[in-house]
Tab-separated table of C-alpha atoms and ligand atoms in Angstrom:
chain	number	residue	atom	x	y	z
A	1	MET	CA	57.492	197.944	34.875
A	2	SER	CA	54.712	200.135	36.155
A	3	PRO	CA	53.224	203.259	34.593
A	4	ASN	CA	55.261	206.397	35.326
A	5	ALA	CA	55.790	209.900	34.043
A	6	THR	CA	58.116	208.863	31.211
A	7	ASN	CA	56.434	205.704	29.913
A	8	ARG	CA	52.770	206.347	29.226
A	9	LYS	CA	52.141	203.603	26.664
A	10	VAL	CA	49.279	201.267	27.482
A	11	LEU	CA	48.505	198.150	25.458
A	12	VAL	CA	44.739	198.011	24.918
A	13	THR	CA	43.594	194.558	23.822
A	14	GLY	CA	40.194	194.760	22.144
A	15	GLY	CA	40.805	198.499	21.751
A	16	ALA	CA	38.796	198.709	18.520
A	17	GLY	CA	35.639	197.429	20.241
A	18	TYR	CA	32.841	199.425	21.822
A	19	ILE	CA	34.289	200.019	25.288
A	20	GLY	CA	37.950	199.748	24.257
A	21	SER	CA	37.619	202.483	21.629
A	22	HIS	CA	36.131	204.901	24.159
A	23	ALA	CA	38.836	203.905	26.637
A	24	CYS	CA	41.507	204.826	24.087
A	25	VAL	CA	40.079	208.342	23.841
A	26	ALA	CA	39.956	208.656	27.639
A	27	LEU	CA	43.552	207.414	27.868
A	28	CYS	CA	44.698	210.019	25.334
A	29	ASP	CA	42.777	212.719	27.216
A	30	ALA	CA	44.616	211.663	30.387
A	31	GLY	CA	48.039	211.813	28.712
A	32	TYR	CA	48.534	208.085	28.091
A	33	GLN	CA	49.400	206.617	24.684
A	34	PRO	CA	47.158	203.662	23.843
A	35	VAL	CA	48.453	200.918	21.570
A	36	ILE	CA	45.476	199.024	20.162
A	37	TYR	CA	45.785	195.267	19.704
A	38	ASP	CA	42.627	193.792	18.178
A	39	ASN	CA	41.885	191.029	15.671
A	40	LEU	CA	38.778	192.938	14.455
A	41	CYS	CA	36.552	189.859	14.899
A	42	ASN	CA	33.873	192.179	16.317
A	43	ALA	CA	35.025	195.645	15.325
A	44	SER	CA	35.238	197.832	12.267
A	45	ARG	CA	38.575	198.467	10.593
A	46	HIS	CA	37.641	202.172	10.579
A	47	VAL	CA	37.702	202.465	14.366
A	48	PRO	CA	41.429	203.153	14.973
A	49	ALA	CA	41.342	206.165	12.616
A	50	ARG	CA	38.153	207.404	14.258
A	51	ILE	CA	39.795	207.193	17.696
A	52	ALA	CA	42.763	209.223	16.448
A	53	GLU	CA	40.400	211.805	14.923
A	54	VAL	CA	38.388	212.179	18.141
A	55	ALA	CA	41.435	212.153	20.421
A	56	GLY	CA	43.333	214.550	18.161
A	57	VAL	CA	46.553	212.512	18.323
A	58	PRO	CA	47.925	209.572	16.314
A	59	VAL	CA	47.118	206.180	17.824
A	60	ASP	CA	49.054	202.966	17.173
A	61	PHE	CA	47.078	199.974	15.950
A	62	VAL	CA	48.244	196.395	15.452
A	63	GLN	CA	45.828	193.850	14.039
A	64	GLY	CA	46.446	190.674	15.997
A	65	ASP	CA	44.993	187.956	18.165
A	66	ILE	CA	45.632	187.596	21.892
A	67	ARG	CA	46.109	183.855	21.349
A	68	ASP	CA	49.110	184.562	19.113
A	69	ALA	CA	52.144	184.574	21.428
A	70	ASP	CA	54.546	185.682	18.676
A	71	GLY	CA	52.270	188.556	17.715
A	72	LEU	CA	52.079	189.743	21.316
A	73	ARG	CA	55.825	189.337	21.813
A	74	GLY	CA	56.406	191.595	18.815
A	75	VAL	CA	54.059	194.248	20.213
A	76	PHE	CA	55.663	194.229	23.677
A	77	ARG	CA	59.095	194.496	22.045
A	78	GLU	CA	58.165	197.286	19.652
A	79	PHE	CA	56.078	199.510	21.926
A	80	GLU	CA	57.315	198.621	25.443
A	81	PRO	CA	53.985	199.425	27.128
A	82	CYS	CA	53.991	199.920	30.899
A	83	ALA	CA	50.512	198.434	31.439
A	84	VAL	CA	47.751	196.472	29.734
A	85	ILE	CA	44.008	197.059	29.688
A	86	HIS	CA	42.447	193.802	28.566
A	87	PHE	CA	39.090	194.231	26.801
A	88	ALA	CA	39.551	191.566	24.111
A	89	GLY	CA	36.952	188.840	24.357
A	90	LEU	CA	33.769	187.413	22.943
A	91	LYS	CA	30.718	188.682	24.814
A	92	SER	CA	27.469	187.199	23.525
A	93	VAL	CA	25.720	185.102	26.164
A	94	GLY	CA	23.553	183.238	23.614
A	95	GLU	CA	26.484	182.456	21.343
A	96	SER	CA	28.469	181.184	24.333
A	97	VAL	CA	25.730	178.660	25.094
A	98	ARG	CA	25.957	177.356	21.529
A	99	GLU	CA	29.765	177.465	21.316
A	100	PRO	CA	31.190	177.120	24.834
A	101	GLY	CA	34.534	175.758	23.599
A	102	ARG	CA	35.116	178.781	21.401
A	103	TYR	CA	34.462	181.102	24.357
A	104	GLN	CA	36.878	179.181	26.605
A	105	ASP	CA	39.538	179.165	23.898
A	106	ASN	CA	39.220	182.830	22.960
A	107	ASN	CA	38.597	184.421	26.344
A	108	VAL	CA	40.389	182.159	28.829
A	109	GLY	CA	42.979	180.670	26.462
A	110	GLY	CA	43.710	184.137	25.086
A	111	THR	CA	44.178	185.551	28.586
A	112	HIS	CA	46.667	182.768	29.451
A	113	VAL	CA	48.763	183.727	26.419
A	114	LEU	CA	48.513	187.427	27.255
A	115	LEU	CA	49.635	186.866	30.852
A	116	ARG	CA	52.631	184.787	29.731
A	117	SER	CA	53.608	187.493	27.241
A	118	MET	CA	53.302	190.188	29.911
A	119	ASP	CA	55.448	188.178	32.283
A	120	GLU	CA	58.130	187.659	29.632
A	121	ALA	CA	58.137	191.368	28.844
A	122	GLY	CA	58.238	192.349	32.532
A	123	VAL	CA	54.890	194.159	32.373
A	124	ARG	CA	52.982	193.521	35.594
A	125	THR	CA	50.103	195.978	35.546
A	126	LEU	CA	46.759	194.729	34.231
A	127	VAL	CA	43.209	196.045	34.188
A	128	PHE	CA	40.714	193.357	33.174
A	129	SER	CA	37.144	193.778	31.859
A	130	SER	CA	35.042	191.644	34.134
A	131	SER	CA	31.285	191.799	34.402
A	132	ALA	CA	28.364	191.875	36.795
A	133	THR	CA	27.511	188.541	35.207
A	134	VAL	CA	29.867	186.996	37.809
A	135	TYR	CA	27.152	187.661	40.435
A	136	GLY	CA	24.628	185.508	38.540
A	137	ASP	CA	21.116	186.055	39.872
A	138	PRO	CA	21.990	188.115	42.966
A	139	ASP	CA	20.455	187.329	46.360
A	140	VAL	CA	20.301	191.033	47.213
A	141	VAL	CA	20.570	194.365	45.419
A	142	PRO	CA	22.482	196.631	45.404
A	143	ILE	CA	25.357	194.212	44.836
A	144	THR	CA	28.606	194.654	46.750
A	145	GLU	CA	31.902	193.096	45.687
A	146	SER	CA	31.688	190.602	48.558
A	147	ALA	CA	28.510	189.019	47.137
A	148	PRO	CA	28.930	185.375	46.119
A	149	VAL	CA	30.078	184.766	42.557
A	150	ARG	CA	28.489	182.069	40.426
A	151	THR	CA	28.079	180.973	36.848
A	152	THR	CA	24.906	181.218	34.817
A	153	ASN	CA	26.250	180.674	31.281
A	154	PRO	CA	29.522	179.815	29.491
A	155	TYR	CA	30.334	183.501	28.861
A	156	GLY	CA	30.000	184.219	32.579
A	157	GLN	CA	32.130	181.159	33.285
A	158	THR	CA	34.971	182.651	31.220
A	159	LYS	CA	34.863	185.837	33.321
A	160	LEU	CA	34.925	183.793	36.531
A	161	ASP	CA	37.751	181.597	35.240
A	162	ILE	CA	39.834	184.648	34.333
A	163	GLU	CA	39.186	186.307	37.703
A	164	CYS	CA	40.288	183.058	39.342
A	165	LEU	CA	43.415	182.874	37.175
A	166	LEU	CA	44.306	186.454	38.087
A	167	GLY	CA	43.778	185.706	41.792
A	168	GLU	CA	46.162	182.757	41.586
A	169	LEU	CA	48.691	184.821	39.658
A	170	TYR	CA	48.640	187.553	42.295
A	171	GLU	CA	49.014	185.035	45.100
A	172	ALA	CA	52.097	183.587	43.397
A	173	SER	CA	53.490	186.978	42.309
A	174	PRO	CA	52.382	189.805	44.621
A	175	ASP	CA	54.492	192.323	42.702
A	176	TRP	CA	51.698	192.444	40.086
A	177	GLY	CA	49.046	195.158	40.053
A	178	ILE	CA	45.764	193.629	38.888
A	179	ALA	CA	42.236	194.985	38.701
A	180	CYS	CA	39.075	193.080	37.813
A	181	LEU	CA	36.540	195.779	36.989
A	182	ARG	CA	33.020	194.376	37.119
A	183	TYR	CA	30.944	196.392	34.665
A	184	PHE	CA	27.201	196.714	34.991
A	185	ASN	CA	25.422	197.798	31.758
A	186	PRO	CA	27.559	200.141	29.644
A	187	VAL	CA	25.535	202.303	27.233
A	188	GLY	CA	25.820	205.609	25.397
A	189	ALA	CA	28.560	207.004	23.224
A	190	HIS	CA	31.241	209.650	22.984
A	191	PRO	CA	29.396	212.999	23.043
A	192	GLY	CA	30.891	214.145	19.717
A	193	GLY	CA	28.741	211.668	17.755
A	194	ARG	CA	31.725	210.133	15.903
A	195	MET	CA	32.117	207.012	18.065
A	196	GLY	CA	29.624	204.607	19.572
A	197	GLU	CA	28.355	201.051	19.790
A	198	ASP	CA	28.049	199.297	16.423
A	199	PRO	CA	26.820	195.754	16.985
A	200	SER	CA	26.896	193.427	14.008
A	201	GLY	CA	23.549	191.850	13.122
A	202	ILE	CA	20.578	192.070	15.449
A	203	PRO	CA	21.592	193.744	18.717
A	204	ASN	CA	21.390	191.495	21.791
A	205	ASN	CA	21.382	194.389	24.203
A	206	LEU	CA	18.563	196.753	25.013
A	207	MET	CA	20.037	200.202	24.320
A	208	PRO	CA	21.356	199.562	20.789
A	209	PHE	CA	18.079	197.827	19.933
A	210	ILE	CA	16.055	200.829	21.123
A	211	ALA	CA	18.355	203.171	19.166
A	212	GLN	CA	17.853	201.158	15.966
A	213	VAL	CA	14.075	201.221	16.406
A	214	ALA	CA	14.156	204.988	16.980
A	215	VAL	CA	16.222	205.569	13.826
A	216	GLY	CA	13.917	203.331	11.756
A	217	ARG	CA	16.314	200.422	11.190
A	218	ARG	CA	13.983	198.069	13.106
A	219	GLU	CA	10.237	198.176	13.539
A	220	ARG	CA	9.464	197.405	17.162
A	221	LEU	CA	11.210	196.542	20.396
A	222	GLN	CA	10.372	193.286	22.104
A	223	VAL	CA	10.295	193.758	25.871
A	224	PHE	CA	11.290	190.449	27.416
A	225	GLY	CA	8.762	189.958	30.201
A	226	GLY	CA	6.225	192.267	31.838
A	227	ASP	CA	5.718	190.077	34.882
A	228	TRP	CA	9.040	190.392	36.707
A	229	PRO	CA	8.841	191.189	40.434
A	230	THR	CA	9.869	194.815	39.769
A	231	PRO	CA	7.910	198.101	40.105
A	232	ASP	CA	6.631	198.089	36.478
A	233	GLY	CA	7.096	194.373	35.749
A	234	THR	CA	10.068	194.832	33.380
A	235	GLY	CA	13.720	193.991	34.050
A	236	VAL	CA	15.820	196.455	36.041
A	237	ARG	CA	19.515	197.142	35.341
A	238	ASP	CA	22.262	199.586	36.241
A	239	TYR	CA	22.992	201.460	32.993
A	240	ILE	CA	26.279	203.345	33.066
A	241	HIS	CA	27.524	205.864	30.491
A	242	VAL	CA	30.473	204.401	28.604
A	243	MET	CA	32.483	207.606	29.161
A	244	ASP	CA	32.026	207.269	32.933
A	245	LEU	CA	33.007	203.616	32.668
A	246	VAL	CA	36.239	204.306	30.771
A	247	GLU	CA	37.153	207.177	33.086
A	248	GLY	CA	36.935	204.564	35.855
A	249	HIS	CA	39.669	202.641	34.019
A	250	VAL	CA	41.935	205.685	33.967
A	251	ALA	CA	41.362	206.120	37.714
A	252	MET	CA	42.207	202.448	38.192
A	253	LEU	CA	45.419	202.762	36.207
A	254	ARG	CA	46.434	205.727	38.342
A	255	LEU	CA	45.894	203.696	41.501
A	256	LEU	CA	47.984	200.827	40.129
A	257	GLU	CA	50.767	203.330	39.387
A	258	ARG	CA	51.072	203.751	43.134
A	259	GLY	CA	51.812	200.088	43.798
A	260	PRO	CA	50.906	196.441	43.351
A	261	GLY	CA	47.680	194.879	44.566
A	262	LEU	CA	44.651	192.846	43.525
A	263	HIS	CA	41.354	194.695	43.187
A	264	HIS	CA	37.788	193.626	42.401
A	265	ILE	CA	35.639	196.697	41.846
A	266	ASN	CA	32.088	197.305	40.613
A	267	LEU	CA	31.657	199.992	37.967
A	268	GLY	CA	28.017	201.043	38.058
A	269	THR	CA	25.903	204.024	39.058
A	270	GLY	CA	24.018	202.450	41.956
A	271	ARG	CA	20.671	203.182	40.297
A	272	GLY	CA	18.304	200.584	38.846
A	273	VAL	CA	16.340	201.516	35.708
A	274	SER	CA	13.557	199.427	34.161
A	275	VAL	CA	13.207	198.589	30.468
A	276	LEU	CA	10.178	200.868	30.144
A	277	GLU	CA	11.940	203.706	31.970
A	278	LEU	CA	14.808	203.457	29.474
A	279	VAL	CA	12.358	203.441	26.545
A	280	ARG	CA	10.718	206.621	27.857
A	281	ALA	CA	14.060	208.338	28.483
A	282	PHE	CA	15.173	207.475	24.944
A	283	GLU	CA	11.951	208.795	23.434
A	284	ALA	CA	12.437	212.049	25.329
A	285	ALA	CA	16.069	212.384	24.215
A	286	SER	CA	15.416	211.544	20.571
A	287	GLY	CA	11.977	212.990	19.973
A	288	ARG	CA	11.146	209.687	18.224
A	289	SER	CA	8.718	207.050	19.372
A	290	VAL	CA	9.893	203.561	20.247
A	291	PRO	CA	6.981	201.160	19.708
A	292	TYR	CA	7.214	197.945	21.690
A	293	ASP	CA	5.442	194.684	22.498
A	294	ILE	CA	5.703	192.905	25.784
A	295	VAL	CA	6.643	189.287	25.042
A	296	ALA	CA	7.805	186.241	27.009
A	297	ARG	CA	10.829	186.445	29.300
A	298	ARG	CA	14.203	185.762	27.691
A	299	PRO	CA	15.686	182.482	28.989
A	300	GLY	CA	18.465	183.081	31.509
A	301	ASP	CA	17.404	186.678	32.316
A	302	ILE	CA	17.153	187.956	35.869
A	303	ALA	CA	14.707	190.431	37.417
A	304	GLU	CA	17.067	193.061	38.702
A	305	CYS	CA	20.727	193.866	39.018
A	306	TRP	CA	22.380	197.059	40.185
A	307	ALA	CA	25.629	197.968	41.833
A	308	ASP	CA	26.690	199.242	45.173
A	309	PRO	CA	29.366	201.626	43.804
A	310	THR	CA	30.787	202.600	47.225
A	311	LEU	CA	34.095	200.779	46.847
A	312	ALA	CA	34.891	202.478	43.522
A	313	ARG	CA	34.266	205.828	45.143
A	314	SER	CA	36.462	205.200	48.174
A	315	ARG	CA	39.267	203.357	46.436
A	316	LEU	CA	39.446	205.172	43.094
A	317	GLY	CA	37.919	208.543	43.956
A	318	TRP	CA	35.681	207.886	40.949
A	319	ARG	CA	31.931	207.956	40.542
A	320	ALA	CA	29.616	207.914	37.556
A	321	SER	CA	28.448	211.461	36.872
A	322	ARG	CA	26.336	211.219	33.692
A	323	ASP	CA	22.607	210.604	34.075
A	324	LEU	CA	20.127	208.575	32.037
A	325	ALA	CA	19.149	211.576	29.869
A	326	GLU	CA	22.797	212.077	28.879
A	327	MET	CA	23.266	208.349	28.147
A	328	CYS	CA	20.256	208.455	25.813
A	329	ALA	CA	21.169	211.785	24.204
A	330	ASP	CA	24.690	210.578	23.387
A	331	ALA	CA	23.497	207.169	22.141
A	332	TRP	CA	20.946	208.935	19.932
A	333	ARG	CA	23.461	211.452	18.519
A	334	TRP	CA	25.726	208.568	17.481
A	335	GLN	CA	22.844	206.528	16.070
A	336	HIS	CA	21.200	209.214	13.983
A	337	LEU	CA	24.466	210.699	12.661
A	338	ASN	CA	25.685	207.167	11.789
A	339	PRO	CA	22.543	205.110	11.078
A	340	GLN	CA	24.670	202.263	9.674
A	341	GLY	CA	27.313	202.517	12.420
A	342	TYR	CA	30.880	202.648	11.094
A	343	GLY	CA	29.521	201.467	7.768
A	344	ASP	CA	31.353	198.263	6.946
B	17	NAD	P1	33.337	194.405	21.780
B	17	NAD	O1	33.019	193.109	21.147
B	17	NAD	O2	32.837	195.651	21.138
B	17	NAD	O3	34.917	194.537	21.967
B	17	NAD	C1	35.761	193.430	22.150
B	17	NAD	C2	36.907	193.572	21.153
B	17	NAD	O4	37.797	192.474	21.332
B	17	NAD	C3	36.430	193.542	19.702
B	17	NAD	O5	36.950	194.678	19.036
B	17	NAD	C4	36.998	192.249	19.144
B	17	NAD	O6	37.353	192.383	17.770
B	17	NAD	C5	38.195	192.027	20.052
B	17	NAD	N1	38.605	190.622	20.217
B	17	NAD	C6	37.838	189.569	20.575
B	17	NAD	N2	38.583	188.446	20.641
B	17	NAD	C7	39.858	188.810	20.349
B	17	NAD	C8	41.082	188.111	20.268
B	17	NAD	N3	41.145	186.787	20.454
B	17	NAD	N4	42.197	188.786	19.966
B	17	NAD	C9	42.155	190.138	19.725
B	17	NAD	N5	41.021	190.843	19.768
B	17	NAD	C10	39.878	190.190	20.087
B	17	NAD	O7	32.834	194.336	23.296
B	17	NAD	P2	32.748	195.487	24.409
B	17	NAD	O8	31.322	195.715	24.700
B	17	NAD	O9	33.613	196.608	24.054
B	17	NAD	O10	33.351	194.693	25.640
B	17	NAD	C11	34.715	194.784	25.996
B	17	NAD	C12	34.976	193.862	27.169
B	17	NAD	O11	34.122	194.217	28.248
B	17	NAD	C13	34.699	192.387	26.856
B	17	NAD	O12	35.677	191.600	27.500
B	17	NAD	C14	33.343	192.163	27.483
B	17	NAD	O13	33.161	190.816	27.867
B	17	NAD	C15	33.399	193.067	28.690
B	17	NAD	N6	32.069	193.495	29.174
B	17	NAD	C16	31.205	194.102	28.297
B	17	NAD	C17	29.935	194.451	28.753
B	17	NAD	C18	28.943	195.094	27.820
B	17	NAD	O14	27.763	195.115	28.149
B	17	NAD	N7	29.353	195.665	26.686
B	17	NAD	C19	29.550	194.198	30.077
B	17	NAD	C20	30.476	193.599	30.921
B	17	NAD	C21	31.737	193.255	30.459
B	18	UFG	N1	15.745	193.488	26.957
B	18	UFG	C1	14.535	193.564	26.293
B	18	UFG	N2	14.547	193.528	24.941
B	18	UFG	C2	15.686	193.434	24.195
B	18	UFG	C3	16.921	193.353	24.894
B	18	UFG	C4	16.917	193.374	26.271
B	18	UFG	O1	13.480	193.654	26.924
B	18	UFG	O2	15.620	193.390	22.966
B	18	UFG	C5	15.752	193.575	28.431
B	18	UFG	C6	16.342	192.357	29.118
B	18	UFG	O3	15.351	191.381	29.342
B	18	UFG	C7	16.872	192.979	30.422
B	18	UFG	C8	17.307	194.397	30.000
B	18	UFG	O4	16.586	194.644	28.791
B	18	UFG	O5	15.841	193.102	31.353
B	18	UFG	C9	18.799	194.515	29.714
B	18	UFG	O6	19.190	193.520	28.782
B	18	UFG	P1	20.620	193.554	28.076
B	18	UFG	O7	20.681	192.384	27.159
B	18	UFG	O8	20.887	194.900	27.511
B	18	UFG	O9	21.647	193.403	29.290
B	18	UFG	P2	21.803	192.213	30.366
B	18	UFG	O10	21.749	192.858	31.710
B	18	UFG	O11	20.892	191.096	30.116
B	18	UFG	O12	23.279	191.704	30.053
B	18	UFG	C10	24.382	192.601	29.901
B	18	UFG	C11	25.422	191.945	29.020
B	18	UFG	C12	25.969	190.733	29.717
B	18	UFG	C13	26.512	191.139	31.044
B	18	UFG	C14	25.461	191.839	31.868
B	18	UFG	C15	26.004	192.357	33.164
B	18	UFG	O13	24.848	191.556	27.777
B	18	UFG	O14	27.012	190.203	28.952
B	18	UFG	O15	24.926	192.939	31.136
B	18	UFG	O16	27.099	193.173	32.921
B	18	UFG	F1	26.918	190.050	31.701
């Protein structure tokens, strides 16, 4: 089964999470009907209703685990989706170092079960959330898709393992349509201020940390290293607005509607931004100050990482269109209208 004009249902694993929730809105906007499948291990139970409110249409939600074959079988039977977008996974690098087995089991084991369930149900169209982490510490920037892939931590290993699994699957069954979308650094929020990133505990990532300092939930930002070989000494990344990112998924789905294939595509802007540049942009967008201290480098970090987004443009006809000011303005609107996130 591939997506067509009559069947527009798309199973979205991890659809209650940060990126998945925004993807559900973009899918609705594009005329698809997302069916969320999420065990809520890292998402609020309020998210599905919020998605429906923002999208203006009802959205199906099933609480379930991708490792539960019976649960997935029931969902494929009930909703008969034509495609799957697979966001479900654990994503903390530090946690993966402490609990590598749990990451393998959840991310890789879960994907095995999902693929078997898809095969049984005759669904052969899959968009997978990969990551720029598969490039490790890159030899050159900007990074093209042909750059060598390597592991730097157990989380990254799960992304590589799944990409490898999908490659083998496609080789054995070339009637599948599979995309591994390698995200750079997704940030920002839906512009309406009703949906955004709501990390539990202390944020690992830079943008939500800055937002929580600006709103007064945390005192100061720690900048991990001021002595990197970069223009201002702080780490450089390719921040991409989450709405651009999820629109890239819709473009990918449309390409897979046209036929099978295996794709590996970077989703980034092609522009590197330093930690201090992001702090300044956020201060400008929010009108708040973001005090910071420069501290030691974080173990495992790299100096710089940004995408060559050419392939996405030529293959998908998609490019990121929102700039750093818009990323910060939307992240700030979400943060200050919802200082405690979704509130559970
Ligand atoms: P997130 O944690 O907000 O969303 C992941 C969702 O998956 C959560 O809602 C969680 O409850 C769910 N989930 C986890 N394990 C599950 C399981 N076994 N069964 C069912 N649901 C499960 O993370 P996100 O930032 O939205 O990331 C989505 C995907 O994109 C992840 O696969 C992540 O690795 C990948 N990715 C994220 C980033 C980033 O910076 N946010 C960068 C590159 C790749
Ligand atoms: N940083 C700080 N202080 C903080 C948090 C981050 O200075 O409190 C710095 C980091 O040192 C780095 C930059 O901000 O220079 C970005 O750090 P993030 O943690 O936001 O993002 P990373 O690029 O380190 O990692 C993210 C995801 C990974 C993913 C990678 C590539 O967390 O899972 O992007 O997609 F693999």
